[in-house]
Short mmCIF file of C-alpha atoms and ligand atoms in Angstrom, two decimals:
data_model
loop_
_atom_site.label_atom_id
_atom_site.label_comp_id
_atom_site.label_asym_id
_atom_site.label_seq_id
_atom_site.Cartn_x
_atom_site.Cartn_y
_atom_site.Cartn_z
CA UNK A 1 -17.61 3.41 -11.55
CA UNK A 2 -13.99 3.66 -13.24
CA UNK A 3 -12.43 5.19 -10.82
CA UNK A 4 -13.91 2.50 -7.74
CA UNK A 5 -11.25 -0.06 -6.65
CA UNK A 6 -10.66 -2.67 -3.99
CA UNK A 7 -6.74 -3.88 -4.95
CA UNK A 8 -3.63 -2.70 -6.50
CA UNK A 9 -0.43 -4.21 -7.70
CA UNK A 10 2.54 -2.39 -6.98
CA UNK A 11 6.53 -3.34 -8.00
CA UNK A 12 9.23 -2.35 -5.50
CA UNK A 13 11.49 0.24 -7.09
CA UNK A 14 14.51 -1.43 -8.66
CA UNK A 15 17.83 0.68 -8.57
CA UNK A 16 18.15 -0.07 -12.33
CA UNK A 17 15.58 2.60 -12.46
CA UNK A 18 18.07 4.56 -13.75
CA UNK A 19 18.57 3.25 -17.02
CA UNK A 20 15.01 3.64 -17.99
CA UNK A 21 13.76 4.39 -21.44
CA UNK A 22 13.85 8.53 -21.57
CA UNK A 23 12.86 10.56 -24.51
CA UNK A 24 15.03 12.94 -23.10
CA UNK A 25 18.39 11.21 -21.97
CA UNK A 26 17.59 11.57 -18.27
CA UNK A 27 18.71 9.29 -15.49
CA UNK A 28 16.51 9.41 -12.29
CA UNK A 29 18.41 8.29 -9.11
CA UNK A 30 17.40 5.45 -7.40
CA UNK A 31 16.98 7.00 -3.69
CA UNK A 32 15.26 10.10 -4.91
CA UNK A 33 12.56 7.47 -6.87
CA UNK A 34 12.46 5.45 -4.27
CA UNK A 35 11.15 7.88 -2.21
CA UNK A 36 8.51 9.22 -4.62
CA UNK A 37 7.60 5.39 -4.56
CA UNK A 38 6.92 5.28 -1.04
CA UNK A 39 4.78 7.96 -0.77
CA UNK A 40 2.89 6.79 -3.85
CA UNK A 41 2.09 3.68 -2.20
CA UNK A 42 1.35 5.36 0.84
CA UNK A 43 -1.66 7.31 -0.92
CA UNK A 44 -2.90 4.23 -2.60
CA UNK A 45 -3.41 2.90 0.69
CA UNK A 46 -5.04 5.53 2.41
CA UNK A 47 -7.05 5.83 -0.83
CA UNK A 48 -8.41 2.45 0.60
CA UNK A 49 -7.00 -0.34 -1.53
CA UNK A 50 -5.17 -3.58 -0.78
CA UNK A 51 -1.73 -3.62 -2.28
CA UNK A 52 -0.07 -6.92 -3.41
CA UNK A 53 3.67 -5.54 -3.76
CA UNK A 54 6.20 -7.68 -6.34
CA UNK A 55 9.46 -7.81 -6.12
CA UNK A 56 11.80 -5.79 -7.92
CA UNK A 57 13.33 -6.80 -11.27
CA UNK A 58 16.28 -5.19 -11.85
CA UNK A 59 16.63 -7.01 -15.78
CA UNK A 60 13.83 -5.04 -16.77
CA UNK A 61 15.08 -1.34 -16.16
CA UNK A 62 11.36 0.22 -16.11
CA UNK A 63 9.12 -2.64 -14.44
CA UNK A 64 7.79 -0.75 -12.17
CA UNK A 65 5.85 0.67 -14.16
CA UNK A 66 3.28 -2.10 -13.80
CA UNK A 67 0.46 -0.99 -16.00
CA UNK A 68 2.09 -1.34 -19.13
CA UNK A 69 2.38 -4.94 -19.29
CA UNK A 70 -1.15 -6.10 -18.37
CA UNK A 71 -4.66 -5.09 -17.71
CA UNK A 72 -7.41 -5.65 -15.47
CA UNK A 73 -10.92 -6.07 -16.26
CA UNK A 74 -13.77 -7.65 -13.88
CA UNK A 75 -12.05 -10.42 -12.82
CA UNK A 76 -10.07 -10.93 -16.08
CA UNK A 77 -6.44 -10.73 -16.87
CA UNK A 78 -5.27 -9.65 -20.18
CA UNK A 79 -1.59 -9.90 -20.51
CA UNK A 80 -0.68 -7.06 -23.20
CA UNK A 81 2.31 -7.16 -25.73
CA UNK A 82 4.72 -4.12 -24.89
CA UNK A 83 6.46 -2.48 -28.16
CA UNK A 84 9.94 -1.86 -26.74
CA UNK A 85 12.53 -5.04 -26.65
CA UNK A 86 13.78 -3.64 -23.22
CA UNK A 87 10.35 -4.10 -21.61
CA UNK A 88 8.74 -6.84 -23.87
CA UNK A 89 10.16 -10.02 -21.33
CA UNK A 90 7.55 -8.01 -18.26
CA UNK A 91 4.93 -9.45 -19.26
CA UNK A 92 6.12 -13.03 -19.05
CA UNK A 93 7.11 -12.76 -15.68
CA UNK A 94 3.86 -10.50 -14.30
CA UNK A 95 1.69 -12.96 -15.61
CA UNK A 96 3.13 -15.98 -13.38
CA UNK A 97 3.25 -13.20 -10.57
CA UNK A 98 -0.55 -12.54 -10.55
CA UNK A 99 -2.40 -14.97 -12.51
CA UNK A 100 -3.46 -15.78 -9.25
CA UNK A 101 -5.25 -12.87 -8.11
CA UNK A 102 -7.83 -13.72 -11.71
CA UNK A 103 -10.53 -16.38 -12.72
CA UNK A 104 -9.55 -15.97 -15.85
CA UNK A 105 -6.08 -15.06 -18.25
CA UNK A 106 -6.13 -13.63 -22.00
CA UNK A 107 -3.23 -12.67 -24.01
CA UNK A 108 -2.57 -10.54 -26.88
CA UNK A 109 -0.73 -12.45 -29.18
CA UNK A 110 -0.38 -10.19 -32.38
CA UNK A 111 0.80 -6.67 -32.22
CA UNK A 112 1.49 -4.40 -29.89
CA UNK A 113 -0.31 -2.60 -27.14
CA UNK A 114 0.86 -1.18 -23.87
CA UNK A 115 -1.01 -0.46 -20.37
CA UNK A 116 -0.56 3.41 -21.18
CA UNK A 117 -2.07 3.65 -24.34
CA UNK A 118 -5.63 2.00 -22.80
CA UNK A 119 -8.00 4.43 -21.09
CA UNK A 120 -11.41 2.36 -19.15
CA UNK A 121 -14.59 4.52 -18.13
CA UNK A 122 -16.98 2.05 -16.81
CA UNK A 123 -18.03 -0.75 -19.70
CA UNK A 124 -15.73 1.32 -22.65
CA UNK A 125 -12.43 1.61 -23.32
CA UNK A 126 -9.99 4.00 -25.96
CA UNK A 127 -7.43 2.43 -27.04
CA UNK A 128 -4.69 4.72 -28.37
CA UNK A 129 -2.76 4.79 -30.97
CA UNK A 130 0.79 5.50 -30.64
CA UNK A 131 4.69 4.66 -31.34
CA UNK A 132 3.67 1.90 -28.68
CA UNK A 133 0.77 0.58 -29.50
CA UNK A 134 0.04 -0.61 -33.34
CA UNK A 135 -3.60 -1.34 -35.16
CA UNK A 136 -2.65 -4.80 -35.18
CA UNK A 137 -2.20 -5.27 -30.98
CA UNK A 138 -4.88 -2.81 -30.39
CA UNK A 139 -7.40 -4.67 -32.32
CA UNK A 140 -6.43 -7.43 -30.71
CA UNK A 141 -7.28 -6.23 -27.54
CA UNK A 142 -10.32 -4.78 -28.88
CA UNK A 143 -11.57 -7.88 -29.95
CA UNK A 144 -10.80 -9.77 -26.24
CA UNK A 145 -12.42 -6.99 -24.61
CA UNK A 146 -15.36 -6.98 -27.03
CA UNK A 147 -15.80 -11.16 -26.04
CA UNK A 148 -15.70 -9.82 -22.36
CA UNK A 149 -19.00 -7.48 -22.76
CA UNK A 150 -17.02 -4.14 -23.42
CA UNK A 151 -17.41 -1.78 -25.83
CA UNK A 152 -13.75 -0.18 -27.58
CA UNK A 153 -12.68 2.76 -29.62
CA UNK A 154 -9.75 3.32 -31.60
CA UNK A 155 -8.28 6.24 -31.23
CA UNK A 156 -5.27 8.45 -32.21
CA UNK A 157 -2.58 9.38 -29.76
CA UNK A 158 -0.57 13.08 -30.66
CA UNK A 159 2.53 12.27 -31.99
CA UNK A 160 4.20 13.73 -29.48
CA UNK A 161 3.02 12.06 -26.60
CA UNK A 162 4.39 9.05 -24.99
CA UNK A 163 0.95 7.07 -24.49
CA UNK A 164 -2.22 8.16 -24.36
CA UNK A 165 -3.30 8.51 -20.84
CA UNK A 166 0.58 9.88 -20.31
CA UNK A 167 -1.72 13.43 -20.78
CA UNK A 168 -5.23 12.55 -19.43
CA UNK A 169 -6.85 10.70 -16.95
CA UNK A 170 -10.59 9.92 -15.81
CA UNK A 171 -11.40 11.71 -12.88
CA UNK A 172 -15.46 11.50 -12.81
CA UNK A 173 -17.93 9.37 -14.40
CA UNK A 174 -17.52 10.97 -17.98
CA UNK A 175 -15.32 13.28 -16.38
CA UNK A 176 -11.18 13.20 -18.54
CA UNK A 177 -8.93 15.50 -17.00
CA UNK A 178 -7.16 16.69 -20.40
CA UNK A 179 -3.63 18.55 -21.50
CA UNK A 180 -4.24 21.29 -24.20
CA UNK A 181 -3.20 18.32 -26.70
CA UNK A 182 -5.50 16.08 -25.98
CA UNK A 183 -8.17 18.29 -25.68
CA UNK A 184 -8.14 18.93 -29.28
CA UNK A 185 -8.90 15.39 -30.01
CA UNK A 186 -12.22 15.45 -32.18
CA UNK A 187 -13.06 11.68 -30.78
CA UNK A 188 -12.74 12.60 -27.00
CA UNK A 189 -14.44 16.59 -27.51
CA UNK A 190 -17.74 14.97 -28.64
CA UNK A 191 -17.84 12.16 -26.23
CA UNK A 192 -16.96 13.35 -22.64
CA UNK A 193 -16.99 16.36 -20.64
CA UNK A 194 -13.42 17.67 -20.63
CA UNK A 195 -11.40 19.26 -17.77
CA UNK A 196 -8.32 21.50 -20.14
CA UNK A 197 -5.37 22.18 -18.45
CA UNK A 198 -3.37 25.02 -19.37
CA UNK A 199 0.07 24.82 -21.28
CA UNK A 200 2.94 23.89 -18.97
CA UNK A 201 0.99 21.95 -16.21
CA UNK A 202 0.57 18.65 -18.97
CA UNK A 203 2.02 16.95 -16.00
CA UNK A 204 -1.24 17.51 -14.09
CA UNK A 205 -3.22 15.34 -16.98
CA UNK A 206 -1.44 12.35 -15.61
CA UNK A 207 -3.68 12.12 -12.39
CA UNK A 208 -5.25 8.99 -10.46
CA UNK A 209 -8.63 8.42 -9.61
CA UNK A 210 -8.83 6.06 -6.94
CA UNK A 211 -12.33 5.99 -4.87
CA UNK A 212 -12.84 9.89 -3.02
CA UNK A 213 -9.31 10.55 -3.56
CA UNK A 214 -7.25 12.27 -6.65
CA UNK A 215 -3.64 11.57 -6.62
CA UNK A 216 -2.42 15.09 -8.37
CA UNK A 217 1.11 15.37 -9.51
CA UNK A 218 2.59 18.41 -7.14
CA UNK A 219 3.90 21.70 -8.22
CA UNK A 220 1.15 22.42 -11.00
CA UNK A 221 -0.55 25.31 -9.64
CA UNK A 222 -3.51 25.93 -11.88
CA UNK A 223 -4.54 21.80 -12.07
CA UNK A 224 -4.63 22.34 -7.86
CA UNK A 225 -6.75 25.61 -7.75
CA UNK A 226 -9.67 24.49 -10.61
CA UNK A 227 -9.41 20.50 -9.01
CA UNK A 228 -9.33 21.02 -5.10
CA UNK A 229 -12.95 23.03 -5.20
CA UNK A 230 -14.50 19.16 -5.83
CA UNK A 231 -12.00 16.93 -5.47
CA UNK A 232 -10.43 15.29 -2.19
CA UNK A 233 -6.76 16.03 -3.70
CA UNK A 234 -3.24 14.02 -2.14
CA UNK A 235 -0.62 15.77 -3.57
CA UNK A 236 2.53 13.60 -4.55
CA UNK A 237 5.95 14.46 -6.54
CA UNK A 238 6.85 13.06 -9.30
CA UNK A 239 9.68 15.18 -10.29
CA UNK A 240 12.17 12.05 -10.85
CA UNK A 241 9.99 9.38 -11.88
CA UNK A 242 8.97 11.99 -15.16
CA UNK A 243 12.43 11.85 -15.85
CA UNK A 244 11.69 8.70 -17.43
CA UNK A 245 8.18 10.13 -19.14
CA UNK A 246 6.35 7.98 -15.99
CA UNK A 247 3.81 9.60 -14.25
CA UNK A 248 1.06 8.34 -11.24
CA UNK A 249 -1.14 6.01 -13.31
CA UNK A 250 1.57 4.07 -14.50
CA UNK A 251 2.91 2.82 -11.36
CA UNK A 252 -0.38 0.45 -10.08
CA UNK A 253 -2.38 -1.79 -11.47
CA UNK A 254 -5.88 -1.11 -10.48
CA UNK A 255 -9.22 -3.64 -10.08
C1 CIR B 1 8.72 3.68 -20.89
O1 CIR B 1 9.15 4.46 -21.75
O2 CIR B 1 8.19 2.62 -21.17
C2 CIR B 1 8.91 4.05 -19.44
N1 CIR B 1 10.11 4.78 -19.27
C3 CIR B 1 7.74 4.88 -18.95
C4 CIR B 1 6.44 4.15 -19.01
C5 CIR B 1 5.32 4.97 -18.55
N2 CIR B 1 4.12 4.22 -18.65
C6 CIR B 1 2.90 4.76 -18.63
O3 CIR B 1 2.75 5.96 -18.56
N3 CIR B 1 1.89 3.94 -18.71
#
């Protein structure tokens, strides 16, 4: 099941944290992140899975957000090609980190195609379109994945979000918690059963699956009352990490 995992990889917190990319000019402090960071790991562990922790790299101002660089399928690697010029050089450096931990390494050579914009349920994955992730790199990565037995679809991100799973998240086998936005996607309507959340709790749609837990982002009402009648919910803030557009996914790698 997608949402069934023994390990995770985890990056301490580096105090260049602040300089993060931001669509809105924001500049999370370091203690205040580093805090949200240690209760994040905290749930991943009682969630029940092994974390290997990396060091920080403070070069790379948003490297802790793990999932953006790479991703994990079966035992595979696949080292992804990430857009921005600040974050491109991650992926060099995670790959020697945990090549390790794989039987087997891929890369994506042409294009681009971040972490964020790739969404797994089971066998399939979406891969989203956005300013992130171009046809080129995600048909790239469609094609690797294909070789490996999956099945992909290309997809559309709204303009106006940062990556695709930034506003949903798989929370039950065919199960996508969904923003209002995404929830008017055509491709994801007909093919799974959508959870909407209401305007102004989009943060919610940025929640993690991990065995008979759901890692919720805290302070969005609504997403707590319709999700804690089935789920097993461990509420953590996020408040500063959003600050530069990250939310819970984005911080683990998951297998
Ligand atoms: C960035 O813009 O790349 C970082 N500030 C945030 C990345 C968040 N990644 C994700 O949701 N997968």
């Amino acid at each position: 099941m997608s949402y069934n995992f023994n390990n995770a990889i985890i990056r301490k917190t580096n105090k260049n944290i602040q300089n993060g990319l931001s669509s809105q000019n924001l500049h999370p402090q370091y203690e205040m992140v580093l805090n949200e960071h240690n209760n994040y790991v905290k749930a991943i562990k009682e969630a029940g899975l092994k974390i290997h922790i990396l060091e920080p790299l403070e070069k790379y101002p948003d490297s802790i957000f793990v999932e953006d660089p790479a991703l994990t399928y079966k035992s595979n690697l696949i080292i992804l090609n990430p857009f921005d010029r600040s974050r491109n050089g991650e992926k060099d450096i995670i790959k020697e980190e945990i090549k390790h931990l794989f039987d087997n390494i891929l890369l994506v050579e042409n294009g681009f195609v971040e972490g964020g914009d790739i969404l797994n349920i089971n066998n399939h994955f979406i891969v989203g379109l956005s300013n992130r992730t171009n046809k080129l790199g995600a048909e790239n990565l469609s094609n690797i994945l294909k070789k490996l037995g999956a099945t992909v679809d290309i997809c559309k991100t709204p303009e106006d979000i940062l990556h695709f799973k930034s506003e949903c998240s798989v929370i039950d086998d065919d199960v996508i918690l969904v923003s209002y936005k995404m929830a008017k996607l055509d491709y994801l309507k007909s093919n799974y059963n959508l959870i909407e959340l209401p305007i102004g709790e989009e943060g919610a749609s940025n929640s993690l699956r991990i065995n008979d837990k759901l890692l919720l982002p805290d302070g969005f009402v609504k997403a707590e009352e319709i999700l804690s009648k089935k789920y097993n919910i461990i509420k953590l803030k996020v408040d500063e990490i959003s600050k530069v557009d990250a939310g819970l996914s984005c911080m683990s790698l998951r297998w």
